[in-house]
Short mmCIF file of C-alpha atoms and ligand atoms in Angstrom, two decimals:
data_model
loop_
_atom_site.label_atom_id
_atom_site.label_comp_id
_atom_site.label_asym_id
_atom_site.label_seq_id
_atom_site.Cartn_x
_atom_site.Cartn_y
_atom_site.Cartn_z
CA MET A 1377 12.25 17.43 27.03
CA GLY A 1378 9.06 17.16 24.95
CA SER A 1379 6.05 15.50 26.53
CA LEU A 1380 6.45 12.41 24.37
CA ASP A 1381 10.06 11.98 25.47
CA THR A 1382 8.93 12.25 29.08
CA TYR A 1383 6.38 9.54 28.33
CA PHE A 1384 8.99 7.29 26.71
CA ALA A 1385 11.32 7.73 29.67
CA LEU A 1386 8.61 6.78 32.13
CA VAL A 1387 7.59 3.71 30.10
CA GLU A 1388 11.26 2.70 30.15
CA GLN A 1389 11.40 3.20 33.90
CA ASN A 1390 8.19 1.17 34.44
CA LYS A 1391 9.29 -1.74 32.27
CA GLN A 1392 9.43 -4.38 34.95
CA GLU A 1393 6.18 -3.23 36.51
CA PHE A 1394 4.51 -3.59 33.08
CA VAL A 1395 5.73 -7.17 32.81
CA GLU A 1396 4.12 -7.83 36.20
CA ARG A 1397 0.86 -6.36 34.93
CA LEU A 1398 0.95 -8.67 31.93
CA ARG A 1399 1.55 -11.56 34.32
CA GLU A 1400 -1.61 -10.57 36.19
CA VAL A 1401 -3.83 -10.68 33.08
CA VAL A 1402 -2.27 -13.83 31.59
CA ALA A 1403 -3.13 -15.54 34.89
CA ILE A 1404 -6.84 -15.10 34.17
CA PRO A 1405 -7.61 -18.05 31.85
CA SER A 1406 -10.22 -16.26 29.75
CA VAL A 1407 -10.74 -19.02 27.18
CA SER A 1408 -13.95 -18.14 25.35
CA GLY A 1409 -14.28 -21.50 23.61
CA ASP A 1410 -14.34 -23.47 26.87
CA ALA A 1411 -17.70 -23.47 28.67
CA SER A 1412 -16.04 -24.23 32.00
CA LYS A 1413 -13.94 -21.05 31.74
CA ARG A 1414 -16.78 -18.64 31.02
CA GLY A 1415 -16.60 -17.18 34.53
CA GLU A 1416 -12.93 -16.36 33.94
CA VAL A 1417 -13.69 -14.60 30.67
CA ILE A 1418 -16.28 -12.47 32.43
CA ARG A 1419 -13.82 -11.80 35.28
CA MET A 1420 -11.26 -10.60 32.74
CA GLY A 1421 -13.78 -8.13 31.27
CA GLU A 1422 -14.62 -6.88 34.74
CA TRP A 1423 -10.92 -6.49 35.55
CA LEU A 1424 -10.45 -4.25 32.52
CA GLN A 1425 -13.51 -2.16 33.27
CA ALA A 1426 -12.40 -1.67 36.89
CA LYS A 1427 -8.88 -0.56 35.88
CA TRP A 1428 -10.15 1.93 33.34
CA GLU A 1429 -12.67 3.30 35.81
CA GLU A 1430 -9.94 3.70 38.45
CA LEU A 1431 -8.14 5.84 35.93
CA GLY A 1432 -11.20 8.01 35.41
CA ALA A 1433 -12.77 6.51 32.28
CA THR A 1434 -16.53 6.18 31.91
CA CYS A 1435 -17.49 2.65 30.97
CA LYS A 1436 -20.58 0.90 29.79
CA ARG A 1437 -20.90 -2.84 30.15
CA VAL A 1438 -22.99 -4.27 27.32
CA GLU A 1439 -24.32 -7.81 27.63
CA PRO A 1440 -24.55 -9.48 24.22
CA GLY A 1441 -26.97 -12.11 25.58
CA LYS A 1442 -26.81 -15.89 25.82
CA GLN A 1443 -24.95 -18.57 23.95
CA ASN A 1444 -25.63 -22.24 23.45
CA LEU A 1445 -22.26 -23.98 23.74
CA ASP A 1446 -22.53 -27.74 23.30
CA GLY A 1447 -26.00 -27.71 24.80
CA GLU A 1448 -25.07 -25.51 27.74
CA ILE A 1449 -26.71 -22.07 27.91
CA LEU A 1450 -24.06 -19.53 28.88
CA ASP A 1451 -23.94 -15.77 29.40
CA LEU A 1452 -21.88 -14.15 26.67
CA PRO A 1453 -18.99 -12.15 28.15
CA PRO A 1454 -19.59 -8.40 28.32
CA VAL A 1455 -18.44 -5.96 25.70
CA ILE A 1456 -16.71 -3.18 27.61
CA LEU A 1457 -17.24 0.21 26.01
CA GLY A 1458 -15.31 3.12 27.40
CA GLN A 1459 -14.63 6.78 27.03
CA TYR A 1460 -11.46 8.36 28.41
CA GLY A 1461 -11.56 12.13 28.08
CA ASN A 1462 -14.24 14.17 26.40
CA ASP A 1463 -12.69 17.41 25.20
CA PRO A 1464 -14.42 18.76 22.08
CA SER A 1465 -11.20 20.43 20.99
CA LYS A 1466 -9.42 17.05 20.76
CA LYS A 1467 -9.73 14.28 18.22
CA THR A 1468 -11.37 11.02 19.18
CA VAL A 1469 -9.64 7.70 18.62
CA LEU A 1470 -11.51 4.42 19.02
CA VAL A 1471 -9.46 1.35 19.91
CA TYR A 1472 -10.65 -2.25 19.74
CA GLY A 1473 -9.16 -5.38 21.25
CA HIS A 1474 -10.18 -8.75 22.66
CA TYR A 1475 -9.61 -10.01 26.18
CA ASP A 1476 -10.44 -13.65 25.51
CA VAL A 1477 -7.81 -16.17 24.46
CA GLN A 1478 -7.43 -19.49 22.68
CA PRO A 1479 -7.46 -22.70 24.74
CA ALA A 1480 -4.09 -23.90 26.07
CA LEU A 1481 -3.03 -27.05 27.92
CA VAL A 1482 0.43 -28.08 29.10
CA SER A 1483 -0.27 -31.41 27.40
CA ASP A 1484 -0.45 -29.59 24.03
CA GLY A 1485 3.32 -29.20 24.36
CA TRP A 1486 3.82 -25.96 26.29
CA GLU A 1487 7.22 -25.59 27.97
CA SER A 1488 5.47 -24.26 31.08
CA ASP A 1489 2.01 -23.53 32.44
CA PRO A 1490 0.34 -21.38 29.73
CA PHE A 1491 -1.38 -19.13 32.27
CA THR A 1492 1.78 -18.33 34.25
CA LEU A 1493 3.81 -15.72 32.40
CA VAL A 1494 7.46 -16.71 32.14
CA GLU A 1495 10.13 -14.12 31.39
CA LYS A 1496 12.88 -15.82 29.41
CA GLU A 1497 16.50 -14.70 29.22
CA ASP A 1498 16.15 -14.06 25.50
CA GLY A 1499 13.40 -11.52 26.21
CA ARG A 1500 10.38 -13.70 25.43
CA LEU A 1501 7.37 -13.22 27.70
CA VAL A 1502 5.69 -16.61 27.32
CA GLY A 1503 2.04 -17.09 28.16
CA ARG A 1504 -1.36 -17.59 26.53
CA GLY A 1505 -2.69 -14.26 25.28
CA SER A 1506 0.63 -12.43 25.73
CA THR A 1507 0.51 -11.31 22.10
CA ASP A 1508 -3.09 -12.24 21.14
CA ASP A 1509 -4.46 -9.96 22.43
CA LYS A 1510 -3.82 -9.22 26.09
CA GLY A 1511 -0.47 -7.48 25.56
CA PRO A 1512 -1.99 -4.90 23.20
CA VAL A 1513 -5.23 -4.51 25.20
CA LEU A 1514 -3.22 -3.90 28.36
CA GLY A 1515 -0.90 -1.65 26.36
CA TRP A 1516 -3.64 0.94 25.82
CA LEU A 1517 -4.40 1.00 29.55
CA LEU A 1518 -0.73 1.36 30.49
CA CYS A 1519 -0.36 4.11 27.90
CA ALA A 1520 -3.13 6.11 29.55
CA GLU A 1521 -1.89 5.33 33.07
CA THR A 1522 1.64 6.43 32.24
CA HIS A 1523 0.43 9.74 30.82
CA LYS A 1524 -1.42 10.37 34.03
CA GLN A 1525 1.55 9.35 36.17
CA ALA A 1526 3.83 11.67 34.20
CA GLY A 1527 1.35 14.52 34.41
CA ILE A 1528 1.19 14.71 30.59
CA GLU A 1529 -2.08 15.78 29.08
CA PHE A 1530 -3.67 12.91 27.18
CA PRO A 1531 -3.52 14.03 23.53
CA VAL A 1532 -6.89 12.68 22.35
CA ASN A 1533 -10.24 11.50 23.59
CA LEU A 1534 -10.02 7.74 23.69
CA LYS A 1535 -12.98 5.47 23.15
CA PHE A 1536 -12.57 1.76 23.49
CA CYS A 1537 -14.40 -1.44 22.71
CA PHE A 1538 -13.04 -4.62 24.30
CA GLU A 1539 -14.78 -7.92 23.68
CA GLY A 1540 -14.45 -11.40 25.15
CA MET A 1541 -15.66 -13.58 22.28
CA GLU A 1542 -13.26 -12.83 19.43
CA GLU A 1543 -11.69 -16.27 19.42
CA SER A 1544 -15.16 -17.78 19.17
CA GLY A 1545 -16.63 -15.72 16.36
CA SER A 1546 -17.42 -12.39 18.13
CA GLU A 1547 -20.99 -13.45 18.81
CA GLY A 1548 -23.24 -10.45 19.32
CA LEU A 1549 -20.58 -7.83 18.64
CA ASP A 1550 -21.68 -6.66 15.20
CA ASP A 1551 -25.16 -5.84 16.51
CA ILE A 1552 -23.66 -3.81 19.36
CA ILE A 1553 -21.39 -1.84 17.02
CA ILE A 1554 -24.27 -1.13 14.66
CA ALA A 1555 -26.51 -0.06 17.55
CA GLU A 1556 -23.81 2.17 19.07
CA ALA A 1557 -22.48 3.68 15.84
CA ASP A 1558 -24.45 6.86 16.50
CA GLY A 1559 -24.43 6.35 20.24
CA TRP A 1560 -21.30 5.43 22.15
CA PHE A 1561 -19.08 5.60 19.05
CA LYS A 1562 -20.41 8.93 17.83
CA GLY A 1563 -17.69 11.45 17.17
CA THR A 1564 -15.00 8.86 16.42
CA ASP A 1565 -12.42 10.33 14.06
CA VAL A 1566 -10.25 7.28 13.51
CA VAL A 1567 -10.09 3.66 14.65
CA CYS A 1568 -6.98 1.72 15.66
CA ILE A 1569 -6.81 -2.05 16.17
CA SER A 1570 -3.77 -3.86 17.52
CA ASP A 1571 -4.52 -7.55 16.97
CA ASN A 1572 -2.05 -8.70 14.34
CA TYR A 1573 1.71 -9.08 13.92
CA TRP A 1574 4.78 -7.72 12.22
CA LEU A 1575 5.85 -9.46 9.05
CA GLY A 1576 9.23 -10.33 10.53
CA LYS A 1577 10.98 -9.86 13.85
CA SER A 1578 12.74 -6.55 13.54
CA ARG A 1579 10.75 -4.10 11.47
CA PRO A 1580 7.33 -2.79 12.60
CA CYS A 1581 4.48 -2.60 10.14
CA LEU A 1582 1.16 -0.95 9.44
CA THR A 1583 -1.49 -3.27 8.04
CA HIS A 1584 -4.12 -2.29 5.51
CA GLY A 1585 -5.74 -5.55 4.48
CA LEU A 1586 -7.15 -8.74 5.99
CA ARG A 1587 -8.59 -11.86 4.45
CA GLY A 1588 -12.12 -12.92 5.19
CA VAL A 1589 -13.14 -16.38 6.28
CA SER A 1590 -15.98 -18.69 5.24
CA TYR A 1591 -16.29 -21.73 7.51
CA PHE A 1592 -18.11 -24.91 6.48
CA HIS A 1593 -19.22 -28.20 7.97
CA LEU A 1594 -19.67 -31.14 5.63
CA ILE A 1595 -21.87 -33.78 7.23
CA VAL A 1596 -22.17 -37.33 5.94
CA GLU A 1597 -24.44 -39.80 7.68
CA GLY A 1598 -25.72 -43.25 6.85
CA PRO A 1599 -26.53 -46.07 9.28
CA GLY A 1600 -28.45 -45.29 12.46
CA ALA A 1601 -25.51 -46.30 14.68
CA ASP A 1602 -21.78 -47.06 14.49
CA LEU A 1603 -21.09 -50.45 12.91
CA HIS A 1604 -18.57 -53.30 13.22
CA SER A 1605 -16.24 -53.21 10.22
CA GLY A 1606 -15.82 -56.98 10.27
CA VAL A 1607 -19.53 -57.47 9.85
CA PHE A 1608 -20.44 -54.51 7.65
CA GLY A 1609 -17.22 -53.45 5.89
CA GLY A 1610 -17.64 -53.82 2.13
CA THR A 1611 -21.40 -54.18 2.39
CA VAL A 1612 -22.52 -50.66 3.36
CA HIS A 1613 -21.66 -47.15 2.13
CA GLU A 1614 -19.33 -45.83 4.82
CA PRO A 1615 -19.86 -42.16 5.75
CA MET A 1616 -16.17 -41.71 6.54
CA VAL A 1617 -15.10 -43.02 3.12
CA ASP A 1618 -17.47 -40.59 1.40
CA LEU A 1619 -16.29 -37.73 3.59
CA VAL A 1620 -12.59 -38.38 3.04
CA HIS A 1621 -13.21 -38.54 -0.68
CA LEU A 1622 -15.11 -35.25 -0.70
CA LEU A 1623 -12.58 -33.44 1.50
CA SER A 1624 -9.77 -34.63 -0.74
CA ARG A 1625 -11.47 -33.07 -3.76
CA LEU A 1626 -11.52 -29.56 -2.30
CA VAL A 1627 -7.86 -28.60 -2.55
CA ASP A 1628 -4.72 -30.13 -4.03
CA ASN A 1629 -1.45 -30.48 -2.22
CA LYS A 1630 -0.05 -27.34 -3.88
CA GLY A 1631 -2.77 -25.30 -2.21
CA ARG A 1632 -4.88 -24.86 -5.37
CA ILE A 1633 -8.57 -24.77 -4.54
CA GLN A 1634 -10.39 -27.22 -6.82
CA VAL A 1635 -13.85 -25.66 -6.57
CA PRO A 1636 -14.72 -24.41 -10.09
CA GLY A 1637 -15.23 -20.64 -10.31
CA ILE A 1638 -13.58 -19.82 -6.99
CA TYR A 1639 -10.72 -17.85 -8.57
CA ASP A 1640 -13.01 -15.93 -10.95
CA GLN A 1641 -13.76 -13.21 -8.40
CA VAL A 1642 -10.17 -12.71 -7.31
CA MET A 1643 -8.78 -9.30 -8.16
CA ALA A 1644 -5.91 -9.34 -10.66
CA VAL A 1645 -2.42 -8.32 -9.50
CA THR A 1646 -1.53 -4.82 -10.73
CA ASP A 1647 1.96 -3.41 -11.38
CA ALA A 1648 1.51 -1.09 -8.42
CA GLU A 1649 0.77 -4.06 -6.21
CA GLU A 1650 3.82 -5.96 -7.51
CA GLU A 1651 5.98 -3.08 -6.26
CA THR A 1652 4.62 -3.38 -2.74
CA TYR A 1653 6.34 -6.76 -2.31
CA GLU A 1654 9.75 -5.28 -3.14
CA SER A 1655 10.71 -3.62 0.08
CA VAL A 1656 9.06 -5.60 2.86
CA GLU A 1657 11.14 -7.42 5.45
CA PHE A 1658 10.34 -11.07 4.79
CA SER A 1659 12.56 -14.09 4.24
CA HIS A 1660 11.91 -17.77 3.71
CA GLU A 1661 14.88 -18.53 5.91
CA ALA A 1662 13.24 -16.93 8.95
CA LEU A 1663 9.89 -18.48 8.06
CA VAL A 1664 11.35 -21.98 7.81
CA ALA A 1665 13.06 -21.46 11.17
CA ASP A 1666 9.68 -20.57 12.71
CA LEU A 1667 8.05 -23.57 11.05
CA LYS A 1668 10.83 -25.82 12.39
CA ASN A 1669 10.79 -27.64 9.03
CA ASP A 1670 10.83 -26.57 5.41
CA VAL A 1671 7.29 -27.38 4.37
CA LEU A 1672 6.84 -24.37 2.08
CA ILE A 1673 4.94 -24.83 -1.16
CA HIS A 1674 6.38 -21.86 -3.04
CA ASP A 1675 10.01 -21.33 -3.88
CA ASN A 1676 10.11 -17.56 -3.50
CA GLU A 1677 9.01 -15.01 -0.91
CA ARG A 1678 6.78 -13.06 -3.24
CA ASP A 1679 4.57 -16.04 -4.02
CA THR A 1680 4.40 -16.98 -0.37
CA LEU A 1681 3.22 -13.47 0.50
CA LYS A 1682 0.71 -13.41 -2.34
CA HIS A 1683 -0.78 -16.67 -1.17
CA ARG A 1684 -0.96 -15.35 2.37
CA TRP A 1685 -2.34 -11.92 1.53
CA ARG A 1686 -4.18 -11.81 -1.73
CA TYR A 1687 -5.19 -15.26 -2.94
CA PRO A 1688 -7.89 -17.40 -1.40
CA THR A 1689 -6.88 -20.59 0.39
CA LEU A 1690 -8.74 -23.61 1.70
CA SER A 1691 -7.74 -25.51 4.84
CA ILE A 1692 -9.14 -28.72 6.27
CA HIS A 1693 -9.41 -28.53 10.03
CA GLY A 1694 -10.84 -31.71 11.41
CA VAL A 1695 -13.45 -34.43 11.52
CA GLU A 1696 -15.96 -34.76 14.31
CA GLY A 1697 -17.37 -38.22 14.90
CA ALA A 1698 -14.35 -40.03 13.49
CA PHE A 1699 -12.46 -42.48 15.66
CA HIS A 1700 -9.47 -40.50 16.92
CA ALA A 1701 -8.32 -42.05 20.20
CA SER A 1702 -5.23 -44.18 20.56
CA GLY A 1703 -5.53 -47.89 19.86
CA ASP A 1704 -7.17 -49.69 16.96
CA LYS A 1705 -10.94 -49.59 17.07
CA THR A 1706 -12.56 -51.48 14.18
CA VAL A 1707 -15.51 -49.16 13.90
CA ILE A 1708 -17.46 -47.72 10.98
CA PRO A 1709 -18.61 -44.31 12.25
CA ALA A 1710 -22.27 -43.70 11.44
CA LYS A 1711 -22.11 -39.91 11.16
CA VAL A 1712 -19.10 -37.73 10.53
CA ARG A 1713 -18.70 -34.01 10.22
CA GLY A 1714 -15.75 -32.59 8.31
CA LYS A 1715 -14.69 -29.00 8.96
CA PHE A 1716 -12.93 -26.74 6.50
CA SER A 1717 -12.69 -23.06 5.76
CA LEU A 1718 -11.68 -20.73 3.00
CA ARG A 1719 -9.81 -17.47 3.50
CA THR A 1720 -11.32 -14.99 1.10
CA VAL A 1721 -9.89 -11.94 -0.65
CA PRO A 1722 -10.97 -8.95 -2.76
CA ASN A 1723 -13.46 -9.19 -4.55
CA MET A 1724 -14.93 -12.48 -3.41
CA GLU A 1725 -18.50 -12.45 -2.21
CA PRO A 1726 -19.26 -14.79 0.71
CA ARG A 1727 -22.65 -15.75 -0.74
CA LYS A 1728 -21.12 -16.71 -4.07
CA VAL A 1729 -18.37 -18.66 -2.28
CA ALA A 1730 -20.96 -20.68 -0.35
CA GLU A 1731 -22.94 -21.31 -3.54
CA LEU A 1732 -19.88 -22.57 -5.47
CA VAL A 1733 -18.64 -24.75 -2.63
CA THR A 1734 -22.06 -26.31 -2.05
CA LYS A 1735 -22.65 -26.98 -5.73
CA PHE A 1736 -19.23 -28.57 -6.15
CA LEU A 1737 -19.71 -30.89 -3.17
CA ASP A 1738 -23.23 -31.79 -4.27
CA ASP A 1739 -21.92 -32.70 -7.73
CA GLU A 1740 -18.99 -34.69 -6.37
CA PHE A 1741 -21.24 -36.53 -3.95
CA ALA A 1742 -23.68 -37.38 -6.73
CA LYS A 1743 -20.79 -38.92 -8.69
CA LEU A 1744 -20.14 -41.32 -5.80
CA GLY A 1745 -23.57 -42.92 -6.09
CA SER A 1746 -23.66 -43.28 -2.32
CA LYS A 1747 -26.82 -44.04 -0.38
CA ASN A 1748 -25.59 -41.94 2.55
CA ARG A 1749 -26.93 -38.45 3.16
CA MET A 1750 -24.70 -35.42 2.74
CA GLN A 1751 -25.17 -31.82 3.80
CA VAL A 1752 -23.01 -28.68 3.57
CA VAL A 1753 -23.57 -25.98 6.20
CA GLU A 1754 -21.81 -22.61 6.35
CA THR A 1755 -21.31 -22.06 10.07
CA HIS A 1756 -19.73 -18.64 10.18
CA GLY A 1757 -18.15 -16.08 8.01
CA GLY A 1758 -16.36 -12.78 8.02
CA ARG A 1759 -15.65 -10.52 5.09
CA TRP A 1760 -12.21 -9.45 3.84
CA TRP A 1761 -11.05 -5.90 4.38
CA TYR A 1762 -8.82 -3.77 2.20
CA SER A 1763 -8.02 -0.13 2.75
CA SER A 1764 -5.72 2.49 1.26
CA PRO A 1765 -2.56 3.05 3.30
CA ASP A 1766 -2.49 6.72 2.20
CA HIS A 1767 -5.04 7.96 4.73
CA PRO A 1768 -3.73 10.44 7.36
CA ASN A 1769 -4.44 7.79 10.01
CA PHE A 1770 -1.73 5.65 8.37
CA VAL A 1771 0.56 8.67 7.97
CA ALA A 1772 0.25 9.28 11.73
CA GLY A 1773 0.96 5.58 12.37
CA ALA A 1774 4.06 5.70 10.15
CA ARG A 1775 5.36 8.81 11.92
CA ALA A 1776 4.85 7.13 15.27
CA VAL A 1777 6.81 4.07 14.12
CA GLU A 1778 9.66 6.29 12.92
CA ARG A 1779 9.68 8.16 16.20
CA VAL A 1780 9.88 5.02 18.33
CA PHE A 1781 11.88 2.64 16.15
CA GLY A 1782 13.79 5.02 13.86
CA VAL A 1783 12.67 3.12 10.73
CA LYS A 1784 9.85 3.34 8.22
CA PRO A 1785 7.22 0.64 8.76
CA ASP A 1786 6.53 -2.15 6.31
CA LEU A 1787 3.09 -1.85 4.72
CA THR A 1788 1.46 -5.23 4.98
CA ARG A 1789 -1.72 -7.19 4.54
CA GLU A 1790 -2.60 -10.18 6.67
CA GLY A 1791 -3.72 -13.68 5.90
CA GLY A 1792 -5.77 -13.88 9.09
CA SER A 1793 -9.14 -12.31 9.75
CA ILE A 1794 -10.50 -9.66 12.09
CA PRO A 1795 -14.05 -9.34 10.75
CA VAL A 1796 -14.94 -6.52 13.13
CA THR A 1797 -12.55 -4.22 11.23
CA LEU A 1798 -15.02 -3.87 8.39
CA THR A 1799 -17.95 -3.53 10.77
CA PHE A 1800 -16.27 -0.49 12.35
CA GLU A 1801 -15.30 1.02 9.02
CA GLU A 1802 -18.78 0.70 7.55
CA ASN A 1803 -20.82 1.68 10.59
CA VAL A 1804 -18.69 4.11 12.57
CA LYS A 1805 -17.60 5.49 9.21
CA ALA A 1806 -14.02 6.14 10.20
CA ASN A 1807 -10.70 5.00 8.79
CA VAL A 1808 -9.21 1.93 10.49
CA LEU A 1809 -5.49 1.43 11.06
CA LEU A 1810 -4.08 -1.92 12.13
CA LEU A 1811 -1.07 -1.21 14.32
CA PRO A 1812 0.44 -4.45 15.58
CA MET A 1813 2.54 -4.85 18.71
CA GLY A 1814 3.76 -8.44 18.30
CA ALA A 1815 6.24 -10.08 15.91
CA ALA A 1816 5.86 -12.76 13.22
CA ASP A 1817 7.14 -15.57 15.42
CA ASP A 1818 4.92 -14.92 18.46
CA GLY A 1819 2.94 -18.09 17.90
CA ALA A 1820 -0.58 -16.78 18.45
CA HIS A 1821 -2.98 -19.74 18.84
CA SER A 1822 0.01 -22.08 19.12
CA ILE A 1823 2.02 -23.53 21.99
CA ASN A 1824 4.48 -21.27 23.85
CA GLU A 1825 2.79 -18.10 22.63
CA LYS A 1826 4.97 -15.13 23.53
CA VAL A 1827 5.46 -11.45 23.06
CA ASP A 1828 9.02 -10.16 23.10
CA LYS A 1829 9.64 -7.73 25.92
CA ARG A 1830 11.00 -5.27 23.39
CA ASN A 1831 7.81 -5.42 21.32
CA TYR A 1832 5.66 -5.06 24.41
CA ILE A 1833 7.52 -2.10 25.87
CA GLU A 1834 8.21 -0.32 22.55
CA GLY A 1835 4.61 -1.13 21.60
CA ILE A 1836 3.36 0.82 24.60
CA LYS A 1837 5.56 3.70 23.50
CA LEU A 1838 4.21 3.31 19.97
CA PHE A 1839 0.60 3.59 21.14
CA GLY A 1840 1.44 6.84 22.92
CA ALA A 1841 3.38 8.20 19.96
CA TYR A 1842 0.51 7.33 17.63
CA LEU A 1843 -2.03 9.19 19.75
CA HIS A 1844 0.25 12.25 19.85
CA GLU A 1845 0.68 12.06 16.07
CA ILE A 1846 -3.07 11.81 15.54
CA ALA A 1847 -3.53 14.90 17.71
CA ALA A 1848 -1.13 16.77 15.40
CA THR A 1849 -2.61 15.44 12.14
CA ASP A 1850 -5.03 17.24 9.89
CA LEU A 1851 -7.57 14.51 9.32
CA ALA A 1852 -9.58 16.74 7.01
CA ALA A 1853 -6.79 16.23 4.49
CA ALA A 1854 -8.20 12.73 3.94
N1 BES B 1389 -5.37 -12.02 16.13
C1 BES B 1389 -6.05 -12.89 15.24
C2 BES B 1389 -6.19 -12.32 13.84
C3 BES B 1389 -4.96 -12.53 13.00
C4 BES B 1389 -4.53 -13.82 12.75
C5 BES B 1389 -4.29 -11.49 12.49
C6 BES B 1389 -3.40 -14.04 11.99
C7 BES B 1389 -3.17 -11.69 11.74
C8 BES B 1389 -2.72 -12.98 11.49
C9 BES B 1389 -7.44 -13.18 15.76
O1 BES B 1389 -7.45 -13.40 17.14
C10 BES B 1389 -7.99 -14.43 15.10
O2 BES B 1389 -7.44 -15.48 15.29
N2 BES B 1389 -9.04 -14.31 14.31
C11 BES B 1389 -9.72 -15.42 13.72
C12 BES B 1389 -11.02 -14.87 13.21
C13 BES B 1389 -12.02 -15.91 12.79
C14 BES B 1389 -12.42 -16.79 13.96
C15 BES B 1389 -13.25 -15.22 12.22
C16 BES B 1389 -8.93 -16.04 12.57
O3 BES B 1389 -8.27 -15.33 11.80
O4 BES B 1389 -8.98 -17.26 12.44
ZN1 ZN B 1390 -6.47 -11.87 18.19
#
């Protein structure tokens, strides 16, 4: 039996133990956006470092500094850098993942406690972070552990970079990557990130594109304090009325962004690109089932994919300062803050996007003739990423998929954003492959987030197979 088959057999044998390990990490509520959970996020980073060190890895804990979260000064969770193996005759693979998770409350609608992993009869492993991104982050550790347990030589030198602030904008991470590009990350041949999802539920994919994100706050303020609508309604310019008007001007209900010039920078669709939509596993039927209702704008799969992958979109997220509790309060809020973001695509430039959005809102506000004050602030941004799927890193990924699943992977792009992808590519100067573990219906960021046991276990096999394929690949052929 080849060493990879021995590895697969042992992963198979350890299946239930691996589920227990996932249970252990899901139980650490490492919610980066919640100040009261910061200790848990740090504990999760320390857990990972300890496990890798037990295995024999050398780790470096980098402190990104402090953060001001709603007026509270907090320590940012550590970035855990690691090196597992240092054999100059082997290739070096750098993996990235995040050990923080999105917030989750039973009252949001979870079937069970989000931080207690539940193994369902249909194979779902339900728990916050199971797919985003604890399953994959743990997967790399279990891959290395299983090699050791089986007495199989680890095929590559593995470097890793695990952060605890991804769900809150990766504060401090870019600076660390830039500073370590010629330090800790020196010698990296290829990068692999597992933090996205298959396009469907049955066929694995390799991903070669991500959208960027430009996030804005639109602040409208007027009176010095909230007012009684019975006394002041109809006699003052209401900030909320101005805000609702402005937000409604940004995008129409068919998803078309109304900001002039925004589509000018969008790359045209080529014939070669048209072909890429032909063969992917994607159906509206499955998508509607996941959505629980047919709320799709487009009437065919191709347009849906194009609007997810290669066109910009604008979403309105919320309004701070607006009355939102139950009951009927007759208030005129004095200051409101609308939040919206655009997902950006090749070849949009974030600076140009901000300029166009600001100008449009300024013009629209001027038309209102309001005496309120209005301000547009870009709060954070990440650039889009697009890479050729022909690189040997992708060839190795495709071979690994075929070895584990017996099928060729879909080649996909994503609508979501992982801004650090581009930071690695540009600074570590190595090709990046996105190799997802989870499936389309995992519900990352949503209630009842899950990873299917099959995806989790086969994903751990896939990681091993990929590393063996990289070891056997001539990267100089790039
Ligand atoms: N795992 C996701 C990225 C992702 C989302 C990939 C959807 C594929 C599909 C990641 O944890 C995430 O949510 N990223 C943020 C980044 C943002 C805060 C800069 C996102 O996309 O909103
Ligand atoms: Zn993620």
